[in-house]
Amino acid sequence: MVEIRERDTHLVAYRERNVLLTDSTPFNWGFAHASLVREAPWNARLPAIPHIGIAFNLRSPTLVTRMMGDHDDTDAAWLHPHQFSVLPSDTEVHWHIDGKPDTLLLYVHRQVFDEVSATIFNTDPATIDLLPRLAYADPLLASLCLEFVQALNQPSLVYDTKYMQLVTTQFASCLIKNHSNLTLRALSCDTHPSGEKVERAKAFMKQNLGLNISLDAIADAAGMSTFHFIREFKSLNQVTPYQYLLKMRVDTARRLLRQQRYTLAEIALECGFSTQSHFTHVFKKMTGLTPKAYRLSH
């Protein structure tokens, strides 16, 4: 049974001086959890969780700073009303909120997201990654978020469980269509002169995941100079090739850990990590858990 509860979210409402205004707990939706939070300035590292989440600003422009997983770059932006930021799944993220916004925090169960990927987009859910949007505007997504706000503030027969399940499906569809690597694949191949070359590089990385492949070798597979490849890859994917490769390795490791058939050393080797200690270090940095702890929790 699909079920996401308050305990399965980041519990932002209970951090420092934040105040929970209302949430969806009384409605027992299961497929999603929504809360309205009056935030005060706070600074914390949020753990990795499997579900898909966004923070949607309802009031008061706020400076937001984010550092993801093993990424060396720190991103900062002003989050204005009716803009959103993605709360990346399966990734430990450090956030600093420097303002006092009213925020809709919306989490969709991973199974709902996967079903939409498979049934509506005919795409393997394991290949879909949300883009790390920060302070981004999308009128359609905003209108769906406001439906959740209305459901929380003015519950009625209009906002019954079946209706909100439909809204949630539309919400997940909008994220995948407009804010995932599926979007980038379509755009890069159709409108970007280097798009096909970058896709070839991704395929090369996937095929050689267990090998110690160099950046020069990946660039050669794309038919580009290393300097030009790095620039074009980051422009299209918002992460460097090395960061993308690490994420691919960790995602593969998560899948193998859930299967319970392989030792940690075998998984490290299969995923291209030079040593088991290197595997553990990278995995914990990106997910917040050691490989052993992740296996025990799944």
mmCIF file of C-alpha atoms in Angstrom:
data_model
loop_
_atom_site.group_PDB
_atom_site.id
_atom_site.type_symbol
_atom_site.label_atom_id
_atom_site.label_comp_id
_atom_site.label_asym_id
_atom_site.label_seq_id
_atom_site.Cartn_x
_atom_site.Cartn_y
_atom_site.Cartn_z
ATOM 1 C CA MET A 1 0.000 0.000 0.000
ATOM 2 C CA VAL A 2 1.297 3.481 -0.909
ATOM 3 C CA GLU A 3 1.713 5.500 2.256
ATOM 4 C CA ILE A 4 3.750 8.583 3.077
ATOM 5 C CA ARG A 5 3.348 10.193 6.475
ATOM 6 C CA GLU A 6 4.824 13.191 8.260
ATOM 7 C CA ARG A 7 7.614 11.050 9.707
ATOM 8 C CA ASP A 8 8.714 10.174 6.152
ATOM 9 C CA THR A 9 9.444 13.827 5.274
ATOM 10 C CA HIS A 10 12.274 16.151 6.349
ATOM 11 C CA LEU A 11 10.186 17.477 9.286
ATOM 12 C CA VAL A 12 11.108 21.060 8.397
ATOM 13 C CA ALA A 13 8.187 22.414 10.450
ATOM 14 C CA TYR A 14 9.942 21.272 13.628
ATOM 15 C CA ARG A 15 13.308 22.887 12.964
ATOM 16 C CA GLU A 16 14.388 25.760 15.194
ATOM 17 C CA ARG A 17 11.697 28.493 15.232
ATOM 18 C CA ASN A 18 9.570 27.204 12.352
ATOM 19 C CA VAL A 19 5.828 26.896 12.925
ATOM 20 C CA LEU A 20 3.516 24.270 11.428
ATOM 21 C CA LEU A 21 0.329 26.014 10.300
ATOM 22 C CA THR A 22 -1.521 22.955 9.011
ATOM 23 C CA ASP A 23 -0.846 19.694 7.191
ATOM 24 C CA SER A 24 -2.537 16.816 5.391
ATOM 25 C CA THR A 25 -2.254 14.288 8.227
ATOM 26 C CA PRO A 26 -6.025 14.341 9.023
ATOM 27 C CA PHE A 27 -6.854 13.488 5.394
ATOM 28 C CA ASN A 28 -4.795 10.261 5.283
ATOM 29 C CA TRP A 29 -3.918 10.751 1.631
ATOM 30 C CA GLY A 30 -1.054 8.254 1.664
ATOM 31 C CA PHE A 31 0.131 9.147 -1.856
ATOM 32 C CA ALA A 32 1.384 12.600 -0.752
ATOM 33 C CA HIS A 33 2.049 14.669 2.346
ATOM 34 C CA ALA A 34 1.609 18.451 2.322
ATOM 35 C CA SER A 35 2.224 21.012 5.040
ATOM 36 C CA LEU A 36 2.080 24.779 5.358
ATOM 37 C CA VAL A 37 4.983 26.109 7.406
ATOM 38 C CA ARG A 38 5.834 29.599 8.624
ATOM 39 C CA GLU A 39 9.607 29.496 8.494
ATOM 40 C CA ALA A 40 12.162 31.452 10.450
ATOM 41 C CA PRO A 41 15.841 31.601 9.428
ATOM 42 C CA TRP A 42 17.369 28.139 9.829
ATOM 43 C CA ASN A 43 20.450 26.220 8.798
ATOM 44 C CA ALA A 44 20.610 22.413 8.710
ATOM 45 C CA ARG A 45 21.646 19.345 6.773
ATOM 46 C CA LEU A 46 18.572 17.355 5.770
ATOM 47 C CA PRO A 47 18.916 13.570 5.463
ATOM 48 C CA ALA A 48 18.365 11.577 2.280
ATOM 49 C CA ILE A 49 14.806 10.285 1.871
ATOM 50 C CA PRO A 50 13.331 8.306 -1.058
ATOM 51 C CA HIS A 51 10.326 10.510 -1.772
ATOM 52 C CA ILE A 52 9.978 13.453 -4.198
ATOM 53 C CA GLY A 53 9.621 16.873 -2.567
ATOM 54 C CA ILE A 54 9.468 20.583 -3.339
ATOM 55 C CA ALA A 55 9.341 23.780 -1.311
ATOM 56 C CA PHE A 56 6.906 26.321 -2.801
ATOM 57 C CA ASN A 57 7.103 29.902 -1.526
ATOM 58 C CA LEU A 58 3.748 31.518 -0.718
ATOM 59 C CA ARG A 59 4.900 34.766 0.900
ATOM 60 C CA SER A 60 8.050 36.857 1.384
ATOM 61 C CA PRO A 61 11.166 36.723 -0.864
ATOM 62 C CA THR A 62 13.835 34.632 0.841
ATOM 63 C CA LEU A 63 17.519 34.025 0.215
ATOM 64 C CA VAL A 64 18.114 30.266 -0.027
ATOM 65 C CA THR A 65 21.537 28.605 -0.032
ATOM 66 C CA ARG A 66 21.979 24.928 -0.890
ATOM 67 C CA MET A 67 24.908 22.484 -0.940
ATOM 68 C CA MET A 68 24.108 19.038 -2.331
ATOM 69 C CA GLY A 69 25.796 15.738 -1.494
ATOM 70 C CA ASP A 70 29.398 15.697 -2.581
ATOM 71 C CA HIS A 71 29.048 18.791 -4.755
ATOM 72 C CA ASP A 72 31.722 21.352 -4.076
ATOM 73 C CA ASP A 73 29.621 24.191 -5.483
ATOM 74 C CA THR A 74 27.234 26.052 -3.227
ATOM 75 C CA ASP A 75 24.146 27.460 -4.961
ATOM 76 C CA ALA A 76 22.269 30.502 -3.684
ATOM 77 C CA ALA A 77 19.220 32.325 -5.037
ATOM 78 C CA TRP A 78 16.322 34.529 -4.010
ATOM 79 C CA LEU A 79 13.183 32.406 -3.743
ATOM 80 C CA HIS A 80 10.230 34.644 -4.595
ATOM 81 C CA PRO A 81 6.527 33.932 -3.986
ATOM 82 C CA HIS A 82 5.155 31.285 -6.359
ATOM 83 C CA GLN A 83 8.641 29.972 -7.101
ATOM 84 C CA PHE A 84 9.798 26.530 -5.988
ATOM 85 C CA SER A 85 12.918 24.579 -5.148
ATOM 86 C CA VAL A 86 13.290 20.825 -5.539
ATOM 87 C CA LEU A 87 14.114 18.827 -2.402
ATOM 88 C CA PRO A 88 16.264 16.146 -4.064
ATOM 89 C CA SER A 89 15.431 12.540 -3.162
ATOM 90 C CA ASP A 90 18.050 10.024 -2.013
ATOM 91 C CA THR A 91 20.520 12.863 -1.412
ATOM 92 C CA GLU A 92 21.708 14.553 1.754
ATOM 93 C CA VAL A 93 21.405 18.327 1.288
ATOM 94 C CA HIS A 94 22.536 21.269 3.408
ATOM 95 C CA TRP A 95 20.089 24.200 3.386
ATOM 96 C CA HIS A 96 20.337 27.714 4.761
ATOM 97 C CA ILE A 97 17.087 29.712 4.790
ATOM 98 C CA ASP A 98 17.661 33.420 5.402
ATOM 99 C CA GLY A 99 14.143 34.815 5.607
ATOM 100 C CA LYS A 100 10.648 34.238 6.946
ATOM 101 C CA PRO A 101 8.544 32.769 4.144
ATOM 102 C CA ASP A 102 5.269 30.913 4.342
ATOM 103 C CA THR A 103 6.037 27.677 2.527
ATOM 104 C CA LEU A 104 4.139 24.741 1.096
ATOM 105 C CA LEU A 105 6.270 21.634 1.633
ATOM 106 C CA LEU A 106 4.950 18.903 -0.644
ATOM 107 C CA TYR A 107 6.198 15.315 -0.786
ATOM 108 C CA VAL A 108 4.967 12.731 -3.291
ATOM 109 C CA HIS A 109 5.475 9.036 -2.619
ATOM 110 C CA ARG A 110 8.259 7.536 -4.741
ATOM 111 C CA GLN A 111 5.900 4.804 -6.002
ATOM 112 C CA VAL A 112 3.503 7.410 -7.429
ATOM 113 C CA PHE A 113 6.372 9.111 -9.239
ATOM 114 C CA ASP A 114 7.608 5.771 -10.607
ATOM 115 C CA GLU A 115 4.138 4.776 -11.832
ATOM 116 C CA VAL A 116 3.745 8.084 -13.659
ATOM 117 C CA SER A 117 7.182 7.624 -15.270
ATOM 118 C CA ALA A 118 6.269 4.135 -16.481
ATOM 119 C CA THR A 119 2.618 4.567 -17.489
ATOM 120 C CA ILE A 120 2.443 8.142 -18.792
ATOM 121 C CA PHE A 121 5.952 8.616 -20.172
ATOM 122 C CA ASN A 122 6.714 4.955 -20.953
ATOM 123 C CA THR A 123 10.117 5.401 -19.345
ATOM 124 C CA ASP A 124 12.030 3.264 -16.845
ATOM 125 C CA PRO A 125 11.690 5.141 -13.509
ATOM 126 C CA ALA A 126 15.289 4.261 -12.649
ATOM 127 C CA THR A 127 16.463 6.487 -15.513
ATOM 128 C CA ILE A 128 14.505 9.561 -14.383
ATOM 129 C CA ASP A 129 16.217 12.167 -12.213
ATOM 130 C CA LEU A 130 14.706 15.490 -11.228
ATOM 131 C CA LEU A 131 16.781 18.541 -12.029
ATOM 132 C CA PRO A 132 18.026 20.342 -8.915
ATOM 133 C CA ARG A 133 15.815 23.386 -9.498
ATOM 134 C CA LEU A 134 16.476 26.267 -7.105
ATOM 135 C CA ALA A 135 14.143 29.300 -7.025
ATOM 136 C CA TYR A 136 12.405 28.333 -10.255
ATOM 137 C CA ALA A 137 9.091 29.517 -11.707
ATOM 138 C CA ASP A 138 6.568 27.287 -13.479
ATOM 139 C CA PRO A 139 2.981 28.579 -13.826
ATOM 140 C CA LEU A 140 1.459 25.091 -14.229
ATOM 141 C CA LEU A 141 3.309 23.709 -11.216
ATOM 142 C CA ALA A 142 2.326 26.812 -9.235
ATOM 143 C CA SER A 143 -1.362 26.271 -10.017
ATOM 144 C CA LEU A 144 -1.132 22.653 -8.826
ATOM 145 C CA CYS A 145 0.639 23.720 -5.636
ATOM 146 C CA LEU A 146 -2.137 26.226 -4.962
ATOM 147 C CA GLU A 147 -4.638 23.352 -5.238
ATOM 148 C CA PHE A 148 -2.830 21.696 -2.335
ATOM 149 C CA VAL A 149 -2.897 24.970 -0.399
ATOM 150 C CA GLN A 150 -6.649 25.256 -0.953
ATOM 151 C CA ALA A 151 -7.164 21.642 0.111
ATOM 152 C CA LEU A 152 -5.287 22.317 3.365
ATOM 153 C CA ASN A 153 -6.958 25.643 4.144
ATOM 154 C CA GLN A 154 -10.505 24.918 2.980
ATOM 155 C CA PRO A 155 -11.138 21.159 3.090
ATOM 156 C CA SER A 156 -14.412 20.226 1.418
ATOM 157 C CA LEU A 157 -15.955 17.585 -0.772
ATOM 158 C CA VAL A 158 -14.360 19.319 -3.767
ATOM 159 C CA TYR A 159 -10.936 18.375 -2.402
ATOM 160 C CA ASP A 160 -11.688 14.744 -1.554
ATOM 161 C CA THR A 161 -9.034 12.022 -1.727
ATOM 162 C CA LYS A 162 -9.803 11.009 -5.315
ATOM 163 C CA TYR A 163 -9.514 14.582 -6.551
ATOM 164 C CA MET A 164 -6.237 15.171 -4.708
ATOM 165 C CA GLN A 165 -4.861 11.910 -6.079
ATOM 166 C CA LEU A 166 -5.556 13.254 -9.564
ATOM 167 C CA VAL A 167 -3.835 16.547 -8.692
ATOM 168 C CA THR A 168 -0.857 14.591 -7.354
ATOM 169 C CA THR A 169 -0.589 12.616 -10.605
ATOM 170 C CA GLN A 170 -0.677 15.882 -12.567
ATOM 171 C CA PHE A 171 1.960 17.320 -10.247
ATOM 172 C CA ALA A 172 4.278 14.321 -10.757
ATOM 173 C CA SER A 173 3.690 14.489 -14.525
ATOM 174 C CA CYS A 174 4.596 18.180 -14.584
ATOM 175 C CA LEU A 175 7.836 17.552 -12.671
ATOM 176 C CA ILE A 176 8.888 14.756 -15.018
ATOM 177 C CA LYS A 177 7.900 16.581 -18.204
ATOM 178 C CA ASN A 178 9.378 19.982 -17.362
ATOM 179 C CA HIS A 179 11.940 19.436 -14.609
ATOM 180 C CA SER A 180 13.777 16.146 -15.143
ATOM 181 C CA ASN A 181 16.581 14.731 -17.240
ATOM 182 C CA LEU A 182 13.841 13.556 -19.612
ATOM 183 C CA THR A 183 13.347 17.239 -20.444
ATOM 184 C CA LEU A 184 17.071 17.713 -20.970
ATOM 185 C CA ARG A 185 17.350 14.688 -23.260
ATOM 186 C CA ALA A 186 14.603 16.045 -25.504
ATOM 187 C CA LEU A 187 15.974 19.585 -25.500
ATOM 188 C CA SER A 188 19.604 18.615 -25.953
ATOM 189 C CA CYS A 189 18.939 16.390 -28.949
ATOM 190 C CA ASP A 190 16.481 18.778 -30.603
ATOM 191 C CA THR A 191 17.937 22.210 -30.005
ATOM 192 C CA HIS A 192 21.522 21.934 -28.763
ATOM 193 C CA PRO A 193 24.347 21.238 -31.228
ATOM 194 C CA SER A 194 26.294 19.193 -28.642
ATOM 195 C CA GLY A 195 23.267 17.345 -27.254
ATOM 196 C CA GLU A 196 23.760 14.069 -29.118
ATOM 197 C CA LYS A 197 27.458 14.025 -28.248
ATOM 198 C CA VAL A 198 26.710 14.510 -24.555
ATOM 199 C CA GLU A 199 24.136 11.689 -24.702
ATOM 200 C CA ARG A 200 26.803 9.444 -26.256
ATOM 201 C CA ALA A 201 29.087 10.293 -23.338
ATOM 202 C CA LYS A 202 26.362 9.302 -20.865
ATOM 203 C CA ALA A 203 25.870 5.989 -22.656
ATOM 204 C CA PHE A 204 29.646 5.410 -22.551
ATOM 205 C CA MET A 205 29.703 6.071 -18.800
ATOM 206 C CA LYS A 206 26.815 3.654 -18.235
ATOM 207 C CA GLN A 207 28.436 0.914 -20.317
ATOM 208 C CA ASN A 208 31.783 1.274 -18.539
ATOM 209 C CA LEU A 209 30.539 2.022 -15.041
ATOM 210 C CA GLY A 210 32.730 -0.641 -13.415
ATOM 211 C CA LEU A 211 35.931 0.585 -15.053
ATOM 212 C CA ASN A 212 38.314 3.327 -14.026
ATOM 213 C CA ILE A 213 37.381 5.644 -16.897
ATOM 214 C CA SER A 214 39.080 9.007 -17.231
ATOM 215 C CA LEU A 215 37.494 12.300 -18.164
ATOM 216 C CA ASP A 216 39.581 12.331 -21.323
ATOM 217 C CA ALA A 217 38.181 8.932 -22.328
ATOM 218 C CA ILE A 218 34.604 10.126 -21.785
ATOM 219 C CA ALA A 219 35.264 13.261 -23.834
ATOM 220 C CA ASP A 220 36.787 11.094 -26.602
ATOM 221 C CA ALA A 221 33.622 8.968 -26.633
ATOM 222 C CA ALA A 222 31.642 12.160 -27.166
ATOM 223 C CA GLY A 223 33.995 13.295 -29.938
ATOM 224 C CA MET A 224 34.870 16.539 -28.147
ATOM 225 C CA SER A 225 37.890 18.135 -26.506
ATOM 226 C CA THR A 226 37.948 17.664 -22.756
ATOM 227 C CA PHE A 227 37.589 21.382 -22.037
ATOM 228 C CA HIS A 228 34.670 21.833 -24.438
ATOM 229 C CA PHE A 229 33.011 18.621 -23.221
ATOM 230 C CA ILE A 230 33.064 19.679 -19.560
ATOM 231 C CA ARG A 231 31.580 23.072 -20.413
ATOM 232 C CA GLU A 232 28.836 21.642 -22.656
ATOM 233 C CA PHE A 233 27.989 18.809 -20.268
ATOM 234 C CA LYS A 234 27.515 21.147 -17.311
ATOM 235 C CA SER A 235 25.502 23.562 -19.436
ATOM 236 C CA LEU A 236 23.062 20.793 -20.374
ATOM 237 C CA ASN A 237 22.941 18.849 -17.091
ATOM 238 C CA GLN A 238 23.694 21.434 -14.385
ATOM 239 C CA VAL A 239 26.377 19.126 -12.931
ATOM 240 C CA THR A 240 29.899 18.243 -14.061
ATOM 241 C CA PRO A 241 30.611 14.918 -15.821
ATOM 242 C CA TYR A 242 32.421 13.681 -12.707
ATOM 243 C CA GLN A 243 29.456 14.505 -10.465
ATOM 244 C CA TYR A 244 27.100 12.804 -12.924
ATOM 245 C CA LEU A 245 29.288 9.683 -13.005
ATOM 246 C CA LEU A 246 29.449 9.528 -9.205
ATOM 247 C CA LYS A 247 25.677 9.815 -8.956
ATOM 248 C CA MET A 248 25.243 7.058 -11.544
ATOM 249 C CA ARG A 249 27.581 4.834 -9.528
ATOM 250 C CA VAL A 250 25.785 5.526 -6.260
ATOM 251 C CA ASP A 251 22.358 4.964 -7.859
ATOM 252 C CA THR A 252 23.554 1.595 -9.191
ATOM 253 C CA ALA A 253 24.988 0.738 -5.779
ATOM 254 C CA ARG A 254 21.642 1.510 -4.122
ATOM 255 C CA ARG A 255 19.895 -0.901 -6.484
ATOM 256 C CA LEU A 256 22.433 -3.653 -5.817
ATOM 257 C CA LEU A 257 22.290 -3.097 -2.055
ATOM 258 C CA ARG A 258 18.514 -3.573 -2.104
ATOM 259 C CA GLN A 259 18.914 -6.928 -3.876
ATOM 260 C CA GLN A 260 20.839 -8.334 -0.867
ATOM 261 C CA ARG A 261 22.787 -10.740 -3.135
ATOM 262 C CA TYR A 262 26.188 -9.063 -3.268
ATOM 263 C CA THR A 263 28.844 -8.214 -0.699
ATOM 264 C CA LEU A 264 29.841 -4.597 -0.194
ATOM 265 C CA ALA A 265 33.218 -5.297 -1.782
ATOM 266 C CA GLU A 266 31.532 -6.796 -4.863
ATOM 267 C CA ILE A 267 29.231 -3.795 -5.197
ATOM 268 C CA ALA A 268 32.140 -1.372 -4.856
ATOM 269 C CA LEU A 269 33.964 -3.167 -7.667
ATOM 270 C CA GLU A 270 30.853 -3.452 -9.867
ATOM 271 C CA CYS A 271 30.182 0.284 -9.542
ATOM 272 C CA GLY A 272 33.713 1.399 -10.373
ATOM 273 C CA PHE A 273 34.979 2.464 -6.945
ATOM 274 C CA SER A 274 38.706 1.888 -6.460
ATOM 275 C CA THR A 275 38.333 0.571 -2.896
ATOM 276 C CA GLN A 276 35.535 -0.321 -0.507
ATOM 277 C CA SER A 277 36.537 2.593 1.741
ATOM 278 C CA HIS A 278 36.224 4.990 -1.200
ATOM 279 C CA PHE A 279 32.807 3.506 -1.957
ATOM 280 C CA THR A 280 31.698 3.993 1.654
ATOM 281 C CA HIS A 281 32.983 7.582 1.761
ATOM 282 C CA VAL A 282 31.246 8.650 -1.463
ATOM 283 C CA PHE A 283 28.031 6.762 -0.713
ATOM 284 C CA LYS A 284 27.676 8.310 2.754
ATOM 285 C CA LYS A 285 28.478 11.783 1.467
ATOM 286 C CA MET A 286 25.751 11.552 -1.183
ATOM 287 C CA THR A 287 23.032 9.715 0.766
ATOM 288 C CA GLY A 288 23.763 10.381 4.433
ATOM 289 C CA LEU A 289 24.064 6.626 5.137
ATOM 290 C CA THR A 290 26.873 4.102 4.884
ATOM 291 C CA PRO A 291 26.239 1.261 2.408
ATOM 292 C CA LYS A 292 25.727 -1.137 5.318
ATOM 293 C CA ALA A 293 23.216 1.141 7.011
ATOM 294 C CA TYR A 294 21.379 1.685 3.717
ATOM 295 C CA ARG A 295 21.110 -2.082 3.194
ATOM 296 C CA LEU A 296 19.768 -2.606 6.712
ATOM 297 C CA SER A 297 17.152 0.122 6.227
ATOM 298 C CA HIS A 298 15.914 -1.420 2.951
#
